[in-house]
PDB file of C-alpha atoms and ligand atoms in Angstrom:
ATOM      1  CA  UNK A   7      -0.043  -0.136   0.110  1.00 91.00           C
ATOM      2  CA  UNK A   8       1.464   3.471  -0.730  1.00 96.00           C
ATOM      3  CA  UNK A   9       2.115   5.904   1.911  1.00 97.00           C
ATOM      4  CA  UNK A  10       0.719   9.579   1.802  1.00 98.00           C
ATOM      5  CA  UNK A  11       1.780  12.278   4.525  1.00 98.00           C
ATOM      6  CA  UNK A  12       0.000  15.862   4.207  1.00 98.00           C
ATOM      7  CA  UNK A  13       2.234  18.353   6.248  1.00 98.00           C
ATOM      8  CA  UNK A  14       0.569  21.122   7.399  1.00 98.00           C
ATOM      9  CA  UNK A  15       1.495  24.542   8.622  1.00 98.00           C
ATOM     10  CA  UNK A  16       1.180  28.645   8.035  1.00 98.00           C
ATOM     11  CA  UNK A  17       3.570  30.270   5.209  1.00 98.00           C
ATOM     12  CA  UNK A  18       7.306  29.991   6.999  1.00 98.00           C
ATOM     13  CA  UNK A  19       6.562  27.190   9.159  1.00 98.00           C
ATOM     14  CA  UNK A  20       9.080  25.228   7.864  1.00 98.00           C
ATOM     15  CA  UNK A  21       7.024  22.663   5.121  1.00 98.00           C
ATOM     16  CA  UNK A  22       9.877  22.645   2.803  1.00 98.00           C
ATOM     17  CA  UNK A  23      12.759  22.662   5.246  1.00 98.00           C
ATOM     18  CA  UNK A  24      10.933  19.736   7.224  1.00 98.00           C
ATOM     19  CA  UNK A  25      10.405  17.776   3.721  1.00 98.00           C
ATOM     20  CA  UNK A  26      13.564  17.730   2.047  1.00 96.00           C
ATOM     21  CA  UNK A  27      14.693  15.868   5.988  1.00 94.00           C
ATOM     22  CA  UNK A  28      11.691  13.850   6.126  1.00 95.00           C
ATOM     23  CA  UNK A  29      11.212  12.559   2.247  1.00 97.00           C
ATOM     24  CA  UNK A  30      14.812  11.269   2.477  1.00 95.00           C
ATOM     25  CA  UNK A  31      13.955   9.478   5.677  1.00 95.00           C
ATOM     26  CA  UNK A  32      11.124   7.840   4.743  1.00 95.00           C
ATOM     27  CA  UNK A  33      11.901   7.426   0.900  1.00 97.00           C
ATOM     28  CA  UNK A  34       8.793   9.383  -0.175  1.00 98.00           C
ATOM     29  CA  UNK A  35       9.333  12.016  -3.022  1.00 98.00           C
ATOM     30  CA  UNK A  36       8.408  15.676  -1.848  1.00 98.00           C
ATOM     31  CA  UNK A  37       5.466  16.986  -3.724  1.00 98.00           C
ATOM     32  CA  UNK A  38       5.331  20.672  -2.969  1.00 98.00           C
ATOM     33  CA  UNK A  39       2.509  22.546  -5.143  1.00 98.00           C
ATOM     34  CA  UNK A  40       4.174  26.046  -4.583  1.00 98.00           C
ATOM     35  CA  UNK A  41       7.180  24.542  -6.128  1.00 97.00           C
ATOM     36  CA  UNK A  42       5.960  23.113  -9.349  1.00 98.00           C
ATOM     37  CA  UNK A  43       4.062  26.246  -9.915  1.00 98.00           C
ATOM     38  CA  UNK A  44       7.392  27.999  -9.541  1.00 97.00           C
ATOM     39  CA  UNK A  45       8.747  25.725 -11.765  1.00 96.00           C
ATOM     40  CA  UNK A  46       5.959  26.275 -13.987  1.00 97.00           C
ATOM     41  CA  UNK A  47       6.736  30.008 -13.925  1.00 97.00           C
ATOM     42  CA  UNK A  48      10.174  29.767 -14.587  1.00 95.00           C
ATOM     43  CA  UNK A  49       9.627  27.548 -17.685  1.00 97.00           C
ATOM     44  CA  UNK A  50       6.755  29.865 -18.946  1.00 98.00           C
ATOM     45  CA  UNK A  51       4.109  27.513 -19.332  1.00 98.00           C
ATOM     46  CA  UNK A  52       0.411  28.393 -19.513  1.00 98.00           C
ATOM     47  CA  UNK A  53       0.010  27.160 -15.907  1.00 98.00           C
ATOM     48  CA  UNK A  54       2.984  29.560 -14.784  1.00 98.00           C
ATOM     49  CA  UNK A  55       1.773  32.485 -16.213  1.00 98.00           C
ATOM     50  CA  UNK A  56      -1.717  31.692 -14.574  1.00 98.00           C
ATOM     51  CA  UNK A  57      -0.363  30.830 -11.180  1.00 98.00           C
ATOM     52  CA  UNK A  58       1.477  33.706 -11.171  1.00 98.00           C
ATOM     53  CA  UNK A  59      -1.578  36.041 -10.565  1.00 97.00           C
ATOM     54  CA  UNK A  60      -2.261  35.084  -7.890  1.00 98.00           C
ATOM     55  CA  UNK A  61       0.667  34.124  -6.043  1.00 98.00           C
ATOM     56  CA  UNK A  62       2.025  37.678  -6.443  1.00 97.00           C
ATOM     57  CA  UNK A  63      -0.739  38.866  -4.300  1.00 97.00           C
ATOM     58  CA  UNK A  64      -0.219  36.122  -2.096  1.00 98.00           C
ATOM     59  CA  UNK A  65      -3.649  34.102  -3.176  1.00 98.00           C
ATOM     60  CA  UNK A  66      -4.157  30.857  -3.562  1.00 98.00           C
ATOM     61  CA  UNK A  67      -4.611  29.475  -7.225  1.00 98.00           C
ATOM     62  CA  UNK A  68      -8.083  28.339  -8.121  1.00 98.00           C
ATOM     63  CA  UNK A  69      -8.825  24.790  -6.834  1.00 98.00           C
ATOM     64  CA  UNK A  70      -9.445  23.632  -9.813  1.00 98.00           C
ATOM     65  CA  UNK A  71      -5.988  24.192 -11.473  1.00 98.00           C
ATOM     66  CA  UNK A  72      -4.509  23.183  -8.598  1.00 98.00           C
ATOM     67  CA  UNK A  73      -6.306  19.595  -7.801  1.00 98.00           C
ATOM     68  CA  UNK A  74      -5.842  18.525 -11.690  1.00 97.00           C
ATOM     69  CA  UNK A  75      -2.056  19.656 -11.543  1.00 98.00           C
ATOM     70  CA  UNK A  76      -1.708  17.442  -8.400  1.00 98.00           C
ATOM     71  CA  UNK A  77      -3.398  14.735  -9.692  1.00 98.00           C
ATOM     72  CA  UNK A  78      -1.380  14.633 -12.651  1.00 98.00           C
ATOM     73  CA  UNK A  79       1.621  14.595 -10.476  1.00 98.00           C
ATOM     74  CA  UNK A  80       0.587  11.483  -8.467  1.00 98.00           C
ATOM     75  CA  UNK A  81       0.256   9.716 -11.350  1.00 98.00           C
ATOM     76  CA  UNK A  82       3.738   9.859 -12.229  1.00 98.00           C
ATOM     77  CA  UNK A  83       5.839   6.486 -11.749  1.00 97.00           C
ATOM     78  CA  UNK A  84       8.010   8.189  -8.700  1.00 98.00           C
ATOM     79  CA  UNK A  85       4.661   8.551  -6.492  1.00 98.00           C
ATOM     80  CA  UNK A  86       3.866   4.935  -6.700  1.00 97.00           C
ATOM     81  CA  UNK A  87       5.076   4.353  -3.307  1.00 97.00           C
ATOM     82  CA  UNK A  88       3.218   7.199  -2.193  1.00 98.00           C
ATOM     83  CA  UNK A  89       4.721  10.840  -1.380  1.00 98.00           C
ATOM     84  CA  UNK A  90       4.945  13.749   1.029  1.00 98.00           C
ATOM     85  CA  UNK A  91       3.124  16.470   0.252  1.00 98.00           C
ATOM     86  CA  UNK A  92       4.055  20.280   1.109  1.00 98.00           C
ATOM     87  CA  UNK A  93       1.316  22.623   0.231  1.00 98.00           C
ATOM     88  CA  UNK A  94      -1.580  20.743  -0.807  1.00 98.00           C
ATOM     89  CA  UNK A  95      -4.086  20.373  -0.001  1.00 99.00           C
ATOM     90  CA  UNK A  96      -4.804  24.118   1.250  1.00 98.00           C
ATOM     91  CA  UNK A  97      -9.268  24.249   1.194  1.00 98.00           C
ATOM     92  CA  UNK A  98     -11.563  21.902   1.820  1.00 98.00           C
ATOM     93  CA  UNK A  99     -12.173  21.516  -1.975  1.00 98.00           C
ATOM     94  CA  UNK A 100      -8.470  20.173  -2.195  1.00 98.00           C
ATOM     95  CA  UNK A 101      -9.229  17.890   0.799  1.00 98.00           C
ATOM     96  CA  UNK A 102     -11.955  16.213  -0.287  1.00 98.00           C
ATOM     97  CA  UNK A 103     -10.240  15.691  -3.965  1.00 98.00           C
ATOM     98  CA  UNK A 104      -6.818  14.302  -2.775  1.00 98.00           C
ATOM     99  CA  UNK A 105      -8.955  11.805  -0.648  1.00 98.00           C
ATOM    100  CA  UNK A 106     -10.927  11.025  -4.051  1.00 98.00           C
ATOM    101  CA  UNK A 107      -7.797  10.469  -6.186  1.00 97.00           C
ATOM    102  CA  UNK A 108      -5.724   9.056  -3.479  1.00 98.00           C
ATOM    103  CA  UNK A 109      -8.454   5.981  -3.338  1.00 97.00           C
ATOM    104  CA  UNK A 110      -8.310   5.640  -6.801  1.00 95.00           C
ATOM    105  CA  UNK A 111      -3.998   5.144  -6.267  1.00 95.00           C
ATOM    106  CA  UNK A 112      -5.697   2.077  -3.356  1.00 95.00           C
ATOM    107  CA  UNK A 113      -4.336   4.747  -0.995  1.00 97.00           C
ATOM    108  CA  UNK A 114      -5.590   7.037   1.771  1.00 98.00           C
ATOM    109  CA  UNK A 115      -4.075   9.865   3.924  1.00 98.00           C
ATOM    110  CA  UNK A 116      -2.076   8.209   6.349  1.00 98.00           C
ATOM    111  CA  UNK A 117      -0.712  10.949   8.395  1.00 98.00           C
ATOM    112  CA  UNK A 118      -1.197  14.740   8.931  1.00 98.00           C
ATOM    113  CA  UNK A 119       1.990  16.193  10.963  1.00 98.00           C
ATOM    114  CA  UNK A 120       1.173  19.821  11.647  1.00 98.00           C
ATOM    115  CA  UNK A 121       4.072  22.055  12.373  1.00 98.00           C
ATOM    116  CA  UNK A 122       2.818  24.542  14.431  1.00 98.00           C
ATOM    117  CA  UNK A 123       4.318  27.902  14.570  1.00 97.00           C
ATOM    118  CA  UNK A 124       3.297  31.494  16.020  1.00 95.00           C
ATOM    119  CA  UNK A 125       2.012  34.006  13.731  1.00 93.00           C
ATOM    120  CA  UNK A 126       4.606  36.846  15.172  1.00 92.00           C
ATOM    121  CA  UNK A 127       7.256  34.268  13.797  1.00 96.00           C
ATOM    122  CA  UNK A 128       6.298  34.218  10.314  1.00 97.00           C
ATOM    123  CA  UNK A 129       7.445  37.606   9.063  1.00 96.00           C
ATOM    124  CA  UNK A 130      10.965  37.275  10.334  1.00 96.00           C
ATOM    125  CA  UNK A 131      11.250  33.784   8.396  1.00 98.00           C
ATOM    126  CA  UNK A 132       9.904  34.905   5.094  1.00 98.00           C
ATOM    127  CA  UNK A 133      11.611  38.258   4.670  1.00 97.00           C
ATOM    128  CA  UNK A 134      14.735  36.854   5.720  1.00 97.00           C
ATOM    129  CA  UNK A 135      14.421  33.274   3.517  1.00 98.00           C
ATOM    130  CA  UNK A 136      16.912  32.836   0.563  1.00 98.00           C
ATOM    131  CA  UNK A 137      15.935  29.843  -1.758  1.00 97.00           C
ATOM    132  CA  UNK A 138      18.444  27.729  -3.990  1.00 96.00           C
ATOM    133  CA  UNK A 139      17.716  28.403  -7.660  1.00 94.00           C
ATOM    134  CA  UNK A 140      18.751  24.578  -8.742  1.00 94.00           C
ATOM    135  CA  UNK A 141      17.114  22.778  -6.301  1.00 93.00           C
ATOM    136  CA  UNK A 142      15.366  24.615  -3.869  1.00 95.00           C
ATOM    137  CA  UNK A 143      17.409  24.117  -0.886  1.00 97.00           C
ATOM    138  CA  UNK A 144      16.082  26.682   1.893  1.00 98.00           C
ATOM    139  CA  UNK A 145      18.401  28.755   4.262  1.00 98.00           C
ATOM    140  CA  UNK A 146      17.713  31.880   6.212  1.00 98.00           C
ATOM    141  CA  UNK A 147      19.767  34.947   7.087  1.00 96.00           C
ATOM    142  CA  UNK A 148      20.199  34.424  10.791  1.00 97.00           C
ATOM    143  CA  UNK A 149      18.228  31.143  11.424  1.00 97.00           C
ATOM    144  CA  UNK A 150      20.661  28.773   8.878  1.00 97.00           C
ATOM    145  CA  UNK A 151      22.642  30.904   6.965  1.00 98.00           C
ATOM    146  CA  UNK A 152      24.776  29.236   3.798  1.00 98.00           C
ATOM    147  CA  UNK A 153      28.414  28.976   4.808  1.00 98.00           C
ATOM    148  CA  UNK A 154      29.016  31.723   2.202  1.00 98.00           C
ATOM    149  CA  UNK A 155      26.432  34.110   1.259  1.00 97.00           C
ATOM    150  CA  UNK A 156      24.333  34.044  -1.860  1.00 98.00           C
ATOM    151  CA  UNK A 157      25.640  30.559  -2.883  1.00 98.00           C
ATOM    152  CA  UNK A 158      23.781  27.142  -2.034  1.00 98.00           C
ATOM    153  CA  UNK A 159      25.801  24.630   0.258  1.00 98.00           C
ATOM    154  CA  UNK A 160      24.797  21.629  -1.492  1.00 97.00           C
ATOM    155  CA  UNK A 161      25.076  22.388  -5.221  1.00 98.00           C
ATOM    156  CA  UNK A 162      26.898  25.698  -5.123  1.00 98.00           C
ATOM    157  CA  UNK A 163      23.274  27.650  -7.308  1.00 98.00           C
ATOM    158  CA  UNK A 164      22.430  31.134  -6.728  1.00 98.00           C
ATOM    159  CA  UNK A 165      20.431  31.435  -3.670  1.00 98.00           C
ATOM    160  CA  UNK A 166      17.126  34.265  -4.775  1.00 98.00           C
ATOM    161  CA  UNK A 167      14.452  35.948  -2.561  1.00 98.00           C
ATOM    162  CA  UNK A 168      11.141  34.575  -3.503  1.00 97.00           C
ATOM    163  CA  UNK A 169       8.570  37.461  -5.220  1.00 96.00           C
ATOM    164  CA  UNK A 170       6.506  36.649  -2.532  1.00 97.00           C
ATOM    165  CA  UNK A 171       8.592  37.028   0.378  1.00 97.00           C
ATOM    166  CA  UNK A 172       7.712  40.786   0.330  1.00 97.00           C
ATOM    167  CA  UNK A 173       6.819  42.344   3.946  1.00 96.00           C
ATOM    168  CA  UNK A 174       2.986  43.057   2.559  1.00 97.00           C
ATOM    169  CA  UNK A 175       2.354  40.162   0.127  1.00 98.00           C
ATOM    170  CA  UNK A 176       3.196  37.498   3.239  1.00 98.00           C
ATOM    171  CA  UNK A 177       0.845  39.332   5.601  1.00 97.00           C
ATOM    172  CA  UNK A 178      -1.780  38.335   2.887  1.00 98.00           C
ATOM    173  CA  UNK A 179      -0.318  34.504   2.334  1.00 98.00           C
ATOM    174  CA  UNK A 180      -0.705  34.772   6.792  1.00 98.00           C
ATOM    175  CA  UNK A 181      -4.407  35.869   6.106  1.00 98.00           C
ATOM    176  CA  UNK A 182      -5.299  33.546   3.433  1.00 98.00           C
ATOM    177  CA  UNK A 183      -4.012  30.778   5.344  1.00 98.00           C
ATOM    178  CA  UNK A 184      -6.073  31.644   8.191  1.00 97.00           C
ATOM    179  CA  UNK A 185      -9.385  32.096   6.007  1.00 98.00           C
ATOM    180  CA  UNK A 186      -9.317  28.424   3.594  1.00 98.00           C
ATOM    181  CA  UNK A 187      -6.582  26.492   5.248  1.00 98.00           C
ATOM    182  CA  UNK A 188      -7.028  26.747   8.744  1.00 97.00           C
ATOM    183  CA  UNK A 189     -10.419  24.712   8.997  1.00 97.00           C
ATOM    184  CA  UNK A 190      -8.191  21.440   7.864  1.00 98.00           C
ATOM    185  CA  UNK A 191      -6.628  21.275  10.919  1.00 98.00           C
ATOM    186  CA  UNK A 192     -10.124  20.481  12.468  1.00 97.00           C
ATOM    187  CA  UNK A 193     -10.934  17.860   9.577  1.00 98.00           C
ATOM    188  CA  UNK A 194      -7.568  15.963  10.082  1.00 98.00           C
ATOM    189  CA  UNK A 195      -7.862  16.116  13.659  1.00 98.00           C
ATOM    190  CA  UNK A 196     -11.372  14.975  13.807  1.00 98.00           C
ATOM    191  CA  UNK A 197     -10.238  12.129  10.751  1.00 98.00           C
ATOM    192  CA  UNK A 198      -7.942  10.906  13.915  1.00 98.00           C
ATOM    193  CA  UNK A 199      -4.593  12.080  11.548  1.00 98.00           C
ATOM    194  CA  UNK A 200      -3.139  14.907  13.141  1.00 98.00           C
ATOM    195  CA  UNK A 201       0.061  15.168  14.007  1.00 98.00           C
ATOM    196  CA  UNK A 202       1.153  18.262  16.152  1.00 98.00           C
ATOM    197  CA  UNK A 203       4.986  19.002  16.285  1.00 98.00           C
ATOM    198  CA  UNK A 204       6.663  22.353  17.994  1.00 98.00           C
ATOM    199  CA  UNK A 205       7.728  24.170  15.016  1.00 98.00           C
ATOM    200  CA  UNK A 206       9.327  27.006  17.359  1.00 98.00           C
ATOM    201  CA  UNK A 207      12.922  24.749  18.119  1.00 98.00           C
ATOM    202  CA  UNK A 208      15.538  24.492  16.113  1.00 98.00           C
ATOM    203  CA  UNK A 209      15.370  22.727  12.770  1.00 98.00           C
ATOM    204  CA  UNK A 210      16.842  19.615  13.448  1.00 97.00           C
ATOM    205  CA  UNK A 211      14.827  18.904  16.495  1.00 98.00           C
ATOM    206  CA  UNK A 212      11.643  19.858  14.657  1.00 98.00           C
ATOM    207  CA  UNK A 213      12.616  17.099  12.335  1.00 98.00           C
ATOM    208  CA  UNK A 214      13.210  14.312  14.859  1.00 98.00           C
ATOM    209  CA  UNK A 215      10.049  15.148  16.261  1.00 98.00           C
ATOM    210  CA  UNK A 216       8.232  14.827  13.263  1.00 98.00           C
ATOM    211  CA  UNK A 217       9.936  11.329  12.046  1.00 98.00           C
ATOM    212  CA  UNK A 218       9.249  10.277  15.691  1.00 98.00           C
ATOM    213  CA  UNK A 219       5.306  11.137  15.329  1.00 98.00           C
ATOM    214  CA  UNK A 220       5.145  10.023  11.311  1.00 98.00           C
ATOM    215  CA  UNK A 221       6.831   6.528  12.011  1.00 96.00           C
ATOM    216  CA  UNK A 222       4.666   5.857  15.357  1.00 96.00           C
ATOM    217  CA  UNK A 223       1.624   6.656  13.843  1.00 95.00           C
ATOM    218  CA  UNK A 224       2.320   4.605   9.985  1.00 92.00           C
TER     219      UNK A 224
HETATM  220  P1  LIG B  21       3.689  27.443  -0.850  1.00 68.93           P
HETATM  221  O1  LIG B  21       5.497  27.497  -1.630  1.00 68.93           O
HETATM  222  O2  LIG B  21       3.771  26.489  -0.539  1.00 68.93           O
HETATM  223  O3  LIG B  21       4.615  28.607   0.046  1.00 68.93           O
HETATM  224  P2  LIG B  21       3.582  28.615   1.399  1.00 68.93           P
HETATM  225  O4  LIG B  21       3.081  27.804   1.839  1.00 68.93           O
HETATM  226  O5  LIG B  21       2.987  30.281   1.904  1.00 68.93           O
HETATM  227  O6  LIG B  21       4.712  28.040   2.700  1.00 68.93           O
HETATM  228  P3  LIG B  21       6.301  28.187   2.406  1.00 68.93           P
HETATM  229  O7  LIG B  21       6.880  27.967   1.126  1.00 68.93           O
HETATM  230  O8  LIG B  21       6.524  30.165   2.382  1.00 68.93           O
HETATM  231  O9  LIG B  21       6.561  28.293   3.725  1.00 68.93           O
HETATM  232  P4  LIG B  21       7.403  26.656   4.127  1.00 68.93           P
HETATM  233  O10 LIG B  21       6.471  26.120   5.609  1.00 68.93           O
HETATM  234  O11 LIG B  21       7.630  25.855   3.077  1.00 68.93           O
HETATM  235  O12 LIG B  21       8.622  27.118   5.166  1.00 68.93           O
HETATM  236  P5  LIG B  21      10.344  27.040   4.981  1.00 68.93           P
HETATM  237  O13 LIG B  21      10.951  25.717   5.230  1.00 68.93           O
HETATM  238  O14 LIG B  21      10.471  27.590   3.620  1.00 68.93           O
HETATM  239  O15 LIG B  21       2.995  27.844  -2.126  1.00 68.93           O
HETATM  240  C1  LIG B  21       3.053  29.660  -2.442  1.00 68.93           C
HETATM  241  C2  LIG B  21       2.028  30.203  -3.568  1.00 68.93           C
HETATM  242  O16 LIG B  21       1.603  28.982  -4.404  1.00 68.93           O
HETATM  243  C3  LIG B  21       1.065  29.974  -2.421  1.00 68.93           C
HETATM  244  O17 LIG B  21       0.767  31.449  -1.974  1.00 68.93           O
HETATM  245  C4  LIG B  21       0.101  30.177  -3.439  1.00 68.93           C
HETATM  246  O18 LIG B  21      -0.720  31.358  -4.070  1.00 68.93           O
HETATM  247  C5  LIG B  21       0.130  29.175  -4.506  1.00 68.93           C
HETATM  248  N1  LIG B  21      -0.356  27.826  -3.995  1.00 68.93           N
HETATM  249  C6  LIG B  21       0.549  26.714  -3.176  1.00 68.93           C
HETATM  250  N2  LIG B  21      -0.494  25.651  -3.325  1.00 68.93           N
HETATM  251  C7  LIG B  21      -1.260  25.769  -3.858  1.00 68.93           C
HETATM  252  C8  LIG B  21      -2.565  25.704  -3.172  1.00 68.93           C
HETATM  253  N3  LIG B  21      -2.433  24.312  -2.897  1.00 68.93           N
HETATM  254  N4  LIG B  21      -3.645  25.931  -3.705  1.00 68.93           N
HETATM  255  C9  LIG B  21      -3.492  27.115  -4.163  1.00 68.93           C
HETATM  256  N5  LIG B  21      -2.430  27.305  -4.362  1.00 68.93           N
HETATM  257  C10 LIG B  21      -1.318  27.143  -4.156  1.00 68.93           C
HETATM  258  O19 LIG B  21      11.041  27.785   5.620  1.00 68.93           O
HETATM  259  C11 LIG B  21      10.822  29.567   5.839  1.00 68.93           C
HETATM  260  C12 LIG B  21      11.762  30.068   6.465  1.00 68.93           C
HETATM  261  O20 LIG B  21      12.104  29.826   8.119  1.00 68.93           O
HETATM  262  C13 LIG B  21      13.363  29.536   6.200  1.00 68.93           C
HETATM  263  O21 LIG B  21      13.902  30.873   5.307  1.00 68.93           O
HETATM  264  C14 LIG B  21      14.016  28.326   6.752  1.00 68.93           C
HETATM  265  O22 LIG B  21      15.329  28.660   6.731  1.00 68.93           O
HETATM  266  C15 LIG B  21      13.232  29.536   8.280  1.00 68.93           C
HETATM  267  N6  LIG B  21      13.393  28.191   9.278  1.00 68.93           N
HETATM  268  C16 LIG B  21      12.619  26.954   8.732  1.00 68.93           C
HETATM  269  N7  LIG B  21      12.357  26.005  10.173  1.00 68.93           N
HETATM  270  C17 LIG B  21      12.557  27.065  10.854  1.00 68.93           C
HETATM  271  C18 LIG B  21      13.341  26.715  12.297  1.00 68.93           C
HETATM  272  N8  LIG B  21      12.943  25.481  12.714  1.00 68.93           N
HETATM  273  N9  LIG B  21      13.791  27.337  12.954  1.00 68.93           N
HETATM  274  C19 LIG B  21      13.955  28.649  12.269  1.00 68.93           C
HETATM  275  N10 LIG B  21      14.418  29.232  11.381  1.00 68.93           N
HETATM  276  C20 LIG B  21      13.507  28.164  10.229  1.00 68.93           C
HETATM  277 MG1  LIG B  22       7.527  25.899   1.531  1.00 68.93          MG
END
C-alpha cells in the first residue's frame, strides 16, 4: 500500500525545510505545489503564467487548476510508493479531491503532521529566507545561513528571495492561510490523523520530532 503524508503549517512554518529532511528518511518523493507552480513559471508554461497572477498577490491558485495539477503529479511512476505532500491540500475542496485521488491509487492519507508556529515568528522567517535556484534548498539570513552568502551549500547555485516574500505579500498569505487552510486542521484532527509538532524549536529538533511522530503512526 502506498503511504501519503500531508505536511500542514502556515507560510514559513518550515514545511519545505522539513520535507527535504523527511522525504529522504521515509524514502518518499517530496511533492510541493508551490515548487511545481514556480517551476512552471520559470519555464513560462500556461499553468505558470496563470498561477503567477495569484502567487504574486499571496492568493490561492483556483482549486480546479491546482487539483488537476496534483492529480497529474501523483499519477507519475515515482509516486507509486506514495508521497510527502507540502502545500497541498490547502482548502476543504482540495482535501476532498485528494481523498478521491488517493482512493484511485488504492491509498489514503496516512498521517498529517502539523508544524505549529505562532504568527509573529512567520514574517521574520519569510522576509529573511533565501532559496536556491537549482533545487530549492532553503536558507535563512539568521536562522540557517549558508556558508557563503548568496551561494547554496549543497549545489553551489545562486540563492534568491522569492517574489512573494515581501512583507506586504507575506501578511496576505498569512491572512489567506487563516481563512482558507485552517479548517483543514479540524478536518484531519477529527479523522484522527493530525500530529502536532512544535515548529519553534531548532530545525533538527523539529525534524526529529516529525520523524518520531510519523513513524509511530504509520
Ligand atoms: P508555497 O510555496 O507552498 O508557500 P507557503 O505555504 O506560503 O509556505 P512557504 O514555502 O512560504 O513556507 P514553508 O512552510 O515551506 O517554510 P520554509 O521551510 O521555506 O506556496 C506559494 C504560493 O503558491 C501560494 O501563496 C499560492 O499562491 C500558491 N499555492 C501553492 N499551493 C497551493 C495550493 N494547494 N492551492 C492554491 N494555491 C497554492 O521555511 C521558511 C524560512 O524559515 C526559511 O528561511 C527557513 O530557513 C526558516 N526556518 C525553517 N524552519 C525553521 C526553524 N525551525 N527555526 C528557524 N527558522 C526556520
Ligand atoms: Mg515551502
